[in-house]
Amino acid sequence: MRTRPRLTRLLAASVAAATAAIGLAAAPAALAGPADSQSAGPADALGRPDMEVRFATFNASLNRNMAGQLVTDLSTPHNAQAKAVAEIIQRTSPDVLLVNEFDYDEGGVAADLFRENYLEVPQNGADPVEYPYSFVAPSNTGIPSGHDLNNDGVVGGPDDAFGFGFFPGQYGMVVYSKYPIVDDAVRTFQHFLWKDMPGNLMPTEFYSSEEQDVLRLSSKSHWDVPVSIGKRTVHFLVSHPTPPTFDGAEDRNGRRNNDEIRFWADYIGSPARSAYIYDDDGGTGGLKPGELFVIAGDQNSDPHDGDSVEGSIEALLNHPRINTSVTPSSEGGVEASLLQGGANLAHEGDPAHDTADFNDNPAPGNLRADYVLPSRALRILDAGVFWPVRADPLSRLTGTFPFPSSDHRLVWVDVRLPHHR
């Protein structure tokens, strides 16, 4: 664990309708929303805390095939993918940011290098962005379990790790913040056991009793990272549940994905509902009633399409403590759905809300996978998905496969904090 003080359905009714929709989407030459919004920094010119704050999540695909490779790639300011990722972050300028799929190293070197060599360096004329605070901690990915978790008759390899990964920390995550992180109050739940969640969906017929006794819920980790904003504290609740695919009829990954999402629903629920939860330091329970929070991350679950267990992400979208009054959207997602076709043509969800550009032939098509979900006490001022239409010059940052940055899009939400009483 480490913090640093140095340191962001739609279907076309006809070909004509589709063409018209694309034409409308392609009209603006400049990106509306985050690049033009008036989100000040952590303080105004008089040093007074700004209560309008932008939270964001970005699965940036900054994962590599070997341990240490990300550190090597970020050691110079010339990595093309890292430059594109950094420019997206600079052009949206989140105040508090989760980056998923960022390989963990024990010293947090990669997180420092990305900030110093990329985020703090102007990319293609974009203003640099500074994050004086960051947090990294270990991930379950790539850590050997010592068991045959995929039941292929062989112990070892990425699919027998506590979370899928070829080396410890692959596909990890990092939090960057313009506001202080309350170091002593950070909670991690890397070691919480799946079997200890009441009513869990673990396929007990698939896992042996010995495996059930060691299998962790988090495929990466769950973190509660408190951020001090003025006189208020906002709990940044971040995670990256496993994709609900790459398994068999037992649906072990779909079930785990459901319960990884449900963890936060319970954590922000009543004290009775969250009583079973324990963190890596032995602390128990979840958030207290009235505490402010933002849940963020690649949840790998779409409320309408894809392969997740029915109702998985709805545990958050329908939660009484979560504000879903504004859904982040983009014109680029609509355009991509129409142009790419394939599985997208059978989707029920609105492609304006898509956040990931996945394989369209045969499946799953583009999906809403990434979320920023504030608590009800946080008023949503604006929200968006960084997915420019093809006519926008910034579409060079998202592109098409093979993607210059990531197959996911940065998602941001601007909130106003309530006044401190």
Tab-separated table of C-alpha atoms in Angstrom:
chain	number	residue	atom	x	y	z
A	1	MET	CA	0.000	0.000	0.000
A	2	ARG	CA	1.390	3.371	-0.913
A	3	THR	CA	0.420	7.000	-1.202
A	4	ARG	CA	2.599	9.763	-2.562
A	5	PRO	CA	2.591	13.455	-1.589
A	6	ARG	CA	4.336	14.388	-4.888
A	7	LEU	CA	2.601	14.025	-7.120
A	8	THR	CA	-6.543	12.462	-12.978
A	9	ARG	CA	-30.093	0.769	-28.679
A	10	LEU	CA	-29.592	2.499	-30.818
A	11	LEU	CA	-30.840	0.707	-34.031
A	12	ALA	CA	-31.075	2.451	-37.428
A	13	ALA	CA	-34.646	2.346	-38.796
A	14	SER	CA	-33.245	2.598	-42.316
A	15	VAL	CA	-30.005	3.319	-44.107
A	16	ALA	CA	-31.128	6.906	-44.529
A	17	ALA	CA	-31.782	7.281	-40.804
A	18	ALA	CA	-28.400	5.827	-39.966
A	19	THR	CA	-26.684	8.149	-42.406
A	20	ALA	CA	-28.490	11.131	-40.974
A	21	ALA	CA	-27.555	10.147	-37.454
A	22	ILE	CA	-23.909	9.836	-38.410
A	23	GLY	CA	-23.990	13.127	-40.200
A	24	LEU	CA	-25.366	14.879	-37.158
A	25	ALA	CA	-22.808	13.224	-34.931
A	26	ALA	CA	-19.942	14.235	-37.164
A	27	ALA	CA	-20.830	17.917	-37.323
A	28	PRO	CA	-18.906	19.358	-34.357
A	29	ALA	CA	-15.222	19.797	-35.060
A	30	ALA	CA	-14.335	20.331	-31.429
A	31	LEU	CA	-15.037	18.063	-28.507
A	32	ALA	CA	-17.884	19.329	-26.379
A	33	GLY	CA	-18.053	18.631	-22.676
A	34	PRO	CA	-14.945	17.934	-20.674
A	35	ALA	CA	-12.440	19.766	-22.827
A	36	ASP	CA	-14.501	22.961	-22.645
A	37	SER	CA	-15.999	22.712	-19.162
A	38	GLN	CA	-15.194	25.239	-16.476
A	39	SER	CA	-13.786	22.859	-13.887
A	40	ALA	CA	-11.370	24.802	-11.788
A	41	GLY	CA	-8.596	23.144	-9.869
A	42	PRO	CA	-8.493	22.306	-6.219
A	43	ALA	CA	-8.694	25.983	-5.244
A	44	ASP	CA	-9.547	29.361	-6.683
A	45	ALA	CA	-7.241	32.402	-6.854
A	46	LEU	CA	-7.936	33.231	-3.210
A	47	GLY	CA	-7.117	29.730	-2.051
A	48	ARG	CA	-10.726	28.850	-1.318
A	49	PRO	CA	-11.598	25.226	-2.030
A	50	ASP	CA	-13.589	24.686	-5.222
A	51	MET	CA	-16.619	22.529	-4.503
A	52	GLU	CA	-17.082	21.522	-8.145
A	53	VAL	CA	-15.041	18.387	-8.670
A	54	ARG	CA	-14.516	16.105	-11.657
A	55	PHE	CA	-14.218	12.379	-10.931
A	56	ALA	CA	-13.196	9.983	-13.692
A	57	THR	CA	-12.329	6.408	-14.500
A	58	PHE	CA	-10.226	5.173	-17.416
A	59	ASN	CA	-9.284	1.611	-18.288
A	60	ALA	CA	-6.185	2.765	-20.127
A	61	SER	CA	-4.836	-0.654	-21.138
A	62	LEU	CA	-1.418	0.281	-19.775
A	63	ASN	CA	-0.738	-3.362	-19.029
A	64	ARG	CA	2.216	-5.244	-20.400
A	65	ASN	CA	3.205	-8.877	-21.046
A	66	MET	CA	6.079	-9.047	-18.579
A	67	ALA	CA	6.831	-7.700	-15.133
A	68	GLY	CA	8.839	-4.490	-15.330
A	69	GLN	CA	7.980	-3.797	-18.969
A	70	LEU	CA	5.657	-0.921	-18.107
A	71	VAL	CA	8.368	0.747	-16.059
A	72	THR	CA	10.709	0.420	-19.026
A	73	ASP	CA	8.124	1.841	-21.443
A	74	LEU	CA	7.414	4.828	-19.194
A	75	SER	CA	11.060	5.567	-18.424
A	76	THR	CA	11.243	7.827	-21.472
A	77	PRO	CA	8.596	10.308	-22.672
A	78	HIS	CA	8.315	8.646	-26.099
A	79	ASN	CA	5.883	5.721	-25.714
A	80	ALA	CA	3.105	6.374	-28.252
A	81	GLN	CA	0.337	4.668	-26.306
A	82	ALA	CA	1.214	6.368	-23.043
A	83	LYS	CA	1.291	9.729	-24.844
A	84	ALA	CA	-2.229	9.143	-26.235
A	85	VAL	CA	-3.541	8.060	-22.838
A	86	ALA	CA	-1.945	11.075	-21.193
A	87	GLU	CA	-3.426	13.456	-23.753
A	88	ILE	CA	-6.923	12.084	-23.138
A	89	ILE	CA	-6.423	12.696	-19.432
A	90	GLN	CA	-5.063	16.177	-20.066
A	91	ARG	CA	-7.981	17.136	-22.319
A	92	THR	CA	-10.523	16.012	-19.713
A	93	SER	CA	-8.458	17.067	-16.680
A	94	PRO	CA	-10.151	15.048	-13.938
A	95	ASP	CA	-9.550	16.165	-10.371
A	96	VAL	CA	-9.691	12.601	-9.042
A	97	LEU	CA	-8.922	9.761	-11.443
A	98	LEU	CA	-8.834	5.969	-11.381
A	99	VAL	CA	-6.712	4.253	-14.017
A	100	ASN	CA	-7.512	0.564	-14.512
A	101	GLU	CA	-5.156	-1.893	-16.225
A	102	PHE	CA	-2.025	-0.201	-14.992
A	103	ASP	CA	0.565	-2.778	-13.923
A	104	TYR	CA	1.484	-2.639	-10.243
A	105	ASP	CA	5.087	-2.575	-9.072
A	106	GLU	CA	6.035	-2.603	-5.422
A	107	GLY	CA	7.772	0.740	-5.486
A	108	GLY	CA	5.052	2.499	-7.440
A	109	VAL	CA	7.684	3.476	-9.975
A	110	ALA	CA	5.421	3.149	-13.017
A	111	ALA	CA	2.818	5.435	-11.444
A	112	ASP	CA	5.491	8.072	-10.798
A	113	LEU	CA	6.979	7.769	-14.278
A	114	PHE	CA	3.619	8.128	-15.995
A	115	ARG	CA	2.930	11.280	-14.065
A	116	GLU	CA	6.351	12.836	-14.539
A	117	ASN	CA	7.088	11.813	-18.140
A	118	TYR	CA	3.592	12.032	-19.596
A	119	LEU	CA	0.880	13.745	-17.514
A	120	GLU	CA	3.093	16.683	-16.562
A	121	VAL	CA	4.375	17.081	-20.138
A	122	PRO	CA	2.161	18.850	-22.734
A	123	GLN	CA	0.861	16.368	-25.301
A	124	ASN	CA	0.041	17.824	-28.729
A	125	GLY	CA	-0.694	21.238	-27.288
A	126	ALA	CA	-2.816	20.006	-24.401
A	127	ASP	CA	-2.120	21.580	-21.028
A	128	PRO	CA	-0.172	19.365	-18.634
A	129	VAL	CA	-2.012	18.074	-15.606
A	130	GLU	CA	-0.487	17.701	-12.157
A	131	TYR	CA	-1.540	15.206	-9.541
A	132	PRO	CA	0.293	15.867	-6.267
A	133	TYR	CA	-1.255	12.751	-4.719
A	134	SER	CA	-1.530	9.155	-5.836
A	135	PHE	CA	-2.269	5.728	-4.422
A	136	VAL	CA	-1.167	2.278	-5.518
A	137	ALA	CA	-1.454	-1.088	-3.772
A	138	PRO	CA	-1.035	-4.764	-4.706
A	139	SER	CA	-3.449	-6.594	-7.009
A	140	ASN	CA	-4.584	-10.218	-6.848
A	141	THR	CA	-3.839	-10.635	-10.541
A	142	GLY	CA	-0.997	-13.043	-11.217
A	143	ILE	CA	-0.552	-14.112	-7.589
A	144	PRO	CA	-0.402	-17.938	-7.592
A	145	SER	CA	-3.186	-19.579	-5.612
A	146	GLY	CA	-1.487	-22.972	-5.426
A	147	HIS	CA	-4.711	-24.590	-6.669
A	148	ASP	CA	-6.197	-25.718	-9.982
A	149	LEU	CA	-8.832	-22.995	-10.057
A	150	ASN	CA	-9.841	-23.584	-13.685
A	151	ASN	CA	-10.005	-27.381	-13.275
A	152	ASP	CA	-7.797	-28.141	-16.270
A	153	GLY	CA	-5.743	-30.705	-14.358
A	154	VAL	CA	-2.682	-28.460	-14.059
A	155	VAL	CA	-1.746	-26.156	-11.185
A	156	GLY	CA	-0.149	-22.926	-12.311
A	157	GLY	CA	-0.485	-20.258	-14.941
A	158	PRO	CA	-2.543	-17.079	-15.181
A	159	ASP	CA	-5.934	-18.770	-14.833
A	160	ASP	CA	-4.949	-20.387	-11.523
A	161	ALA	CA	-3.903	-17.100	-9.963
A	162	PHE	CA	-6.188	-15.316	-7.494
A	163	GLY	CA	-6.959	-12.978	-10.410
A	164	PHE	CA	-6.110	-13.731	-14.035
A	165	GLY	CA	-2.590	-12.521	-14.764
A	166	PHE	CA	0.768	-13.714	-16.039
A	167	PHE	CA	2.678	-11.984	-13.237
A	168	PRO	CA	1.778	-10.410	-9.887
A	169	GLY	CA	0.226	-6.993	-10.383
A	170	GLN	CA	-0.584	-7.259	-14.082
A	171	TYR	CA	-3.801	-5.334	-14.871
A	172	GLY	CA	-3.494	-3.420	-11.574
A	173	MET	CA	-4.730	0.122	-10.925
A	174	VAL	CA	-3.690	3.531	-9.652
A	175	VAL	CA	-5.541	6.555	-8.255
A	176	TYR	CA	-4.336	10.084	-9.039
A	177	SER	CA	-5.707	13.122	-7.230
A	178	LYS	CA	-5.319	16.911	-7.182
A	179	TYR	CA	-6.648	16.801	-3.626
A	180	PRO	CA	-5.016	15.210	-0.577
A	181	ILE	CA	-5.579	11.533	0.003
A	182	VAL	CA	-6.254	10.707	3.641
A	183	ASP	CA	-3.502	8.121	3.902
A	184	ASP	CA	-4.314	6.751	7.336
A	185	ALA	CA	-7.959	6.128	6.404
A	186	VAL	CA	-7.407	4.190	3.157
A	187	ARG	CA	-8.924	0.707	3.267
A	188	THR	CA	-8.061	-2.172	0.932
A	189	PHE	CA	-9.939	-5.458	0.576
A	190	GLN	CA	-7.514	-7.536	-1.464
A	191	HIS	CA	-7.665	-10.550	0.857
A	192	PHE	CA	-11.411	-10.634	1.572
A	193	LEU	CA	-12.595	-14.194	0.871
A	194	TRP	CA	-15.431	-14.799	-1.575
A	195	LYS	CA	-17.022	-17.387	0.717
A	196	ASP	CA	-17.383	-14.775	3.460
A	197	MET	CA	-19.931	-12.758	1.468
A	198	PRO	CA	-23.412	-13.845	2.638
A	199	GLY	CA	-25.551	-15.150	-0.208
A	200	ASN	CA	-22.617	-15.241	-2.614
A	201	LEU	CA	-22.903	-16.842	-6.079
A	202	MET	CA	-19.714	-18.913	-5.892
A	203	PRO	CA	-20.172	-22.181	-7.883
A	204	THR	CA	-19.334	-24.498	-5.015
A	205	GLU	CA	-19.770	-27.566	-7.215
A	206	PHE	CA	-16.852	-26.294	-9.329
A	207	TYR	CA	-14.430	-25.328	-6.557
A	208	SER	CA	-13.150	-27.803	-3.995
A	209	SER	CA	-13.574	-27.054	-0.318
A	210	GLU	CA	-9.862	-26.267	-0.114
A	211	GLU	CA	-10.181	-23.797	-2.987
A	212	GLN	CA	-13.239	-22.184	-1.447
A	213	ASP	CA	-11.246	-21.591	1.726
A	214	VAL	CA	-8.615	-19.484	-0.072
A	215	LEU	CA	-10.347	-17.933	-3.091
A	216	ARG	CA	-10.503	-14.158	-2.787
A	217	LEU	CA	-13.473	-12.118	-3.967
A	218	SER	CA	-11.497	-9.366	-5.709
A	219	SER	CA	-9.926	-10.332	-9.003
A	220	LYS	CA	-7.729	-7.210	-8.578
A	221	SER	CA	-8.694	-5.438	-5.350
A	222	HIS	CA	-11.297	-3.134	-3.864
A	223	TRP	CA	-10.065	0.158	-2.402
A	224	ASP	CA	-11.734	2.850	-0.322
A	225	VAL	CA	-9.540	5.898	-0.939
A	226	PRO	CA	-10.752	8.925	1.094
A	227	VAL	CA	-10.018	12.252	-0.590
A	228	SER	CA	-10.029	15.482	1.392
A	229	ILE	CA	-11.777	18.262	-0.582
A	230	GLY	CA	-12.054	21.467	1.382
A	231	LYS	CA	-13.668	20.490	4.656
A	232	ARG	CA	-15.357	17.427	3.187
A	233	THR	CA	-14.118	13.886	2.657
A	234	VAL	CA	-15.249	11.898	-0.378
A	235	HIS	CA	-14.614	8.171	-0.388
A	236	PHE	CA	-13.361	7.126	-3.824
A	237	LEU	CA	-14.483	3.478	-4.031
A	238	VAL	CA	-12.563	1.814	-6.835
A	239	SER	CA	-12.255	-1.666	-8.308
A	240	HIS	CA	-12.095	-3.642	-11.562
A	241	PRO	CA	-14.265	-6.797	-11.431
A	242	THR	CA	-13.343	-9.737	-13.620
A	243	PRO	CA	-14.973	-9.987	-17.070
A	244	PRO	CA	-18.041	-12.295	-16.980
A	245	THR	CA	-16.568	-14.462	-19.744
A	246	PHE	CA	-13.655	-16.845	-20.393
A	247	ASP	CA	-15.199	-19.664	-18.335
A	248	GLY	CA	-17.676	-22.529	-18.825
A	249	ALA	CA	-21.181	-23.624	-17.916
A	250	GLU	CA	-20.400	-23.013	-14.253
A	251	ASP	CA	-20.131	-19.261	-15.056
A	252	ARG	CA	-17.513	-18.773	-12.378
A	253	ASN	CA	-16.369	-15.448	-13.809
A	254	GLY	CA	-19.883	-14.138	-14.348
A	255	ARG	CA	-20.777	-15.042	-10.780
A	256	ARG	CA	-17.614	-13.485	-9.416
A	257	ASN	CA	-18.196	-10.329	-11.439
A	258	ASN	CA	-21.673	-10.075	-9.917
A	259	ASP	CA	-20.390	-10.399	-6.384
A	260	GLU	CA	-17.456	-8.024	-6.927
A	261	ILE	CA	-19.990	-5.381	-7.986
A	262	ARG	CA	-22.343	-6.283	-5.145
A	263	PHE	CA	-19.521	-5.719	-2.661
A	264	TRP	CA	-19.834	-1.956	-3.110
A	265	ALA	CA	-23.640	-2.117	-2.930
A	266	ASP	CA	-23.287	-3.739	0.472
A	267	TYR	CA	-20.418	-1.467	1.531
A	268	ILE	CA	-22.539	1.665	1.095
A	269	GLY	CA	-25.651	-0.033	2.497
A	270	SER	CA	-26.917	-0.125	6.037
A	271	PRO	CA	-24.577	-1.101	8.879
A	272	ALA	CA	-26.414	-4.413	9.116
A	273	ARG	CA	-25.880	-5.073	5.417
A	274	SER	CA	-22.170	-4.253	5.498
A	275	ALA	CA	-21.341	-5.873	8.839
A	276	TYR	CA	-19.736	-8.941	7.231
A	277	ILE	CA	-17.071	-6.908	5.432
A	278	TYR	CA	-13.497	-6.847	6.713
A	279	ASP	CA	-10.491	-5.056	5.271
A	280	ASP	CA	-6.865	-6.089	4.984
A	281	ASP	CA	-6.027	-4.491	8.336
A	282	GLY	CA	-8.853	-6.204	10.236
A	283	GLY	CA	-11.305	-3.301	10.198
A	284	THR	CA	-14.939	-4.266	9.752
A	285	GLY	CA	-18.118	-2.820	8.250
A	286	GLY	CA	-18.727	-0.343	5.457
A	287	LEU	CA	-19.392	3.366	5.079
A	288	LYS	CA	-21.316	5.171	7.745
A	289	PRO	CA	-24.694	6.672	6.801
A	290	GLY	CA	-24.260	10.141	5.322
A	291	GLU	CA	-20.671	9.732	4.180
A	292	LEU	CA	-19.951	11.032	0.675
A	293	PHE	CA	-18.622	8.644	-1.949
A	294	VAL	CA	-17.990	8.059	-5.640
A	295	ILE	CA	-17.850	4.507	-6.990
A	296	ALA	CA	-15.578	4.214	-10.023
A	297	GLY	CA	-14.093	1.572	-12.259
A	298	ASP	CA	-14.403	-0.805	-15.158
A	299	GLN	CA	-17.224	-2.945	-13.782
A	300	ASN	CA	-17.360	-5.206	-16.870
A	301	SER	CA	-21.166	-5.238	-16.739
A	302	ASP	CA	-23.723	-3.624	-19.059
A	303	PRO	CA	-27.321	-3.225	-17.795
A	304	HIS	CA	-28.793	-4.297	-21.160
A	305	ASP	CA	-26.270	-6.241	-23.231
A	306	GLY	CA	-23.292	-8.553	-22.878
A	307	ASP	CA	-22.727	-11.637	-20.759
A	308	SER	CA	-22.911	-10.479	-17.150
A	309	VAL	CA	-25.293	-12.083	-14.691
A	310	GLU	CA	-28.684	-10.379	-14.908
A	311	GLY	CA	-28.960	-7.640	-12.333
A	312	SER	CA	-25.229	-7.330	-11.642
A	313	ILE	CA	-24.616	-3.649	-12.357
A	314	GLU	CA	-28.214	-2.852	-11.401
A	315	ALA	CA	-27.177	-3.488	-7.803
A	316	LEU	CA	-25.463	-0.106	-8.100
A	317	LEU	CA	-27.604	1.672	-10.701
A	318	ASN	CA	-30.755	1.019	-8.629
A	319	HIS	CA	-29.157	1.603	-5.236
A	320	PRO	CA	-31.017	4.183	-3.127
A	321	ARG	CA	-27.777	5.885	-2.063
A	322	ILE	CA	-26.452	6.402	-5.613
A	323	ASN	CA	-27.160	9.377	-7.861
A	324	THR	CA	-27.898	8.266	-11.444
A	325	SER	CA	-29.723	11.435	-12.531
A	326	VAL	CA	-27.254	11.976	-15.399
A	327	THR	CA	-25.783	9.164	-17.498
A	328	PRO	CA	-22.414	9.871	-19.143
A	329	SER	CA	-22.737	9.781	-22.926
A	330	SER	CA	-20.979	10.564	-26.195
A	331	GLU	CA	-21.800	11.083	-29.863
A	332	GLY	CA	-18.819	8.928	-30.796
A	333	GLY	CA	-20.363	5.864	-29.214
A	334	VAL	CA	-23.513	6.283	-31.323
A	335	GLU	CA	-21.491	6.745	-34.492
A	336	ALA	CA	-19.278	3.728	-33.758
A	337	SER	CA	-22.299	1.485	-33.172
A	338	LEU	CA	-23.825	2.452	-36.516
A	339	LEU	CA	-20.605	2.187	-38.483
A	340	GLN	CA	-19.418	-1.067	-36.941
A	341	GLY	CA	-22.774	-2.898	-37.010
A	342	GLY	CA	-22.497	-6.591	-36.180
A	343	ALA	CA	-23.525	-7.409	-32.632
A	344	ASN	CA	-24.333	-3.760	-32.033
A	345	LEU	CA	-27.433	-4.039	-34.252
A	346	ALA	CA	-29.078	-6.391	-31.752
A	347	HIS	CA	-28.228	-4.386	-28.653
A	348	GLU	CA	-30.964	-3.013	-26.437
A	349	GLY	CA	-28.897	-0.345	-24.678
A	350	ASP	CA	-28.403	3.177	-25.963
A	351	PRO	CA	-24.961	3.295	-27.664
A	352	ALA	CA	-24.561	6.872	-26.484
A	353	HIS	CA	-23.793	5.323	-23.109
A	354	ASP	CA	-21.226	2.804	-24.383
A	355	THR	CA	-17.761	3.091	-22.903
A	356	ALA	CA	-15.893	0.197	-24.527
A	357	ASP	CA	-15.223	-0.658	-28.182
A	358	PHE	CA	-15.291	-4.448	-28.216
A	359	ASN	CA	-15.343	-7.047	-31.004
A	360	ASP	CA	-18.524	-6.705	-33.069
A	361	ASN	CA	-18.282	-9.982	-34.997
A	362	PRO	CA	-19.522	-12.155	-33.504
A	363	ALA	CA	-19.782	-10.591	-30.043
A	364	PRO	CA	-20.174	-8.821	-27.701
A	365	GLY	CA	-20.203	-5.492	-29.536
A	366	ASN	CA	-19.700	-2.165	-27.805
A	367	LEU	CA	-20.845	-2.005	-24.203
A	368	ARG	CA	-21.278	0.235	-21.201
A	369	ALA	CA	-18.629	-1.167	-18.897
A	370	ASP	CA	-17.087	1.797	-17.073
A	371	TYR	CA	-18.863	3.811	-14.392
A	372	VAL	CA	-18.538	6.857	-12.174
A	373	LEU	CA	-21.390	6.754	-9.644
A	374	PRO	CA	-21.646	9.515	-7.011
A	375	SER	CA	-23.617	9.383	-3.806
A	376	ARG	CA	-27.022	11.127	-3.774
A	377	ALA	CA	-25.728	14.044	-1.739
A	378	LEU	CA	-23.402	14.938	-4.631
A	379	ARG	CA	-25.257	16.981	-7.255
A	380	ILE	CA	-24.270	15.977	-10.803
A	381	LEU	CA	-23.516	19.052	-12.914
A	382	ASP	CA	-22.375	17.324	-16.089
A	383	ALA	CA	-21.039	13.985	-17.303
A	384	GLY	CA	-19.554	12.473	-20.426
A	385	VAL	CA	-17.644	9.746	-22.195
A	386	PHE	CA	-14.506	10.758	-24.088
A	387	TRP	CA	-15.460	9.246	-27.459
A	388	PRO	CA	-15.120	11.863	-30.219
A	389	VAL	CA	-16.840	11.354	-33.583
A	390	ARG	CA	-14.556	10.597	-36.511
A	391	ALA	CA	-14.775	14.169	-37.832
A	392	ASP	CA	-13.313	15.488	-34.584
A	393	PRO	CA	-9.508	15.810	-34.719
A	394	LEU	CA	-9.326	14.284	-31.251
A	395	SER	CA	-10.703	10.978	-32.589
A	396	ARG	CA	-7.051	10.153	-33.345
A	397	LEU	CA	-6.765	9.435	-29.607
A	398	THR	CA	-9.458	6.733	-29.559
A	399	GLY	CA	-9.427	5.431	-33.129
A	400	THR	CA	-10.307	1.898	-34.158
A	401	PHE	CA	-8.603	-1.437	-33.578
A	402	PRO	CA	-5.664	-1.590	-33.046
A	403	PHE	CA	-6.405	1.302	-30.725
A	404	PRO	CA	-3.866	4.079	-30.189
A	405	SER	CA	-4.812	4.288	-26.503
A	406	SER	CA	-7.325	1.722	-25.228
A	407	ASP	CA	-10.466	-0.196	-26.160
A	408	HIS	CA	-12.140	1.628	-23.257
A	409	ARG	CA	-13.064	5.311	-23.046
A	410	LEU	CA	-12.491	7.715	-20.176
A	411	VAL	CA	-15.732	8.434	-18.273
A	412	TRP	CA	-16.112	11.615	-16.215
A	413	VAL	CA	-18.720	13.125	-13.914
A	414	ASP	CA	-18.701	16.665	-12.507
A	415	VAL	CA	-20.283	16.994	-9.059
A	416	ARG	CA	-20.922	19.763	-6.605
A	417	LEU	CA	-20.154	18.971	-3.004
A	418	PRO	CA	-22.657	20.031	-0.348
A	419	HIS	CA	-21.532	22.804	1.962
A	420	HIS	CA	-19.893	21.651	5.156
A	421	ARG	CA	-22.082	22.151	8.210
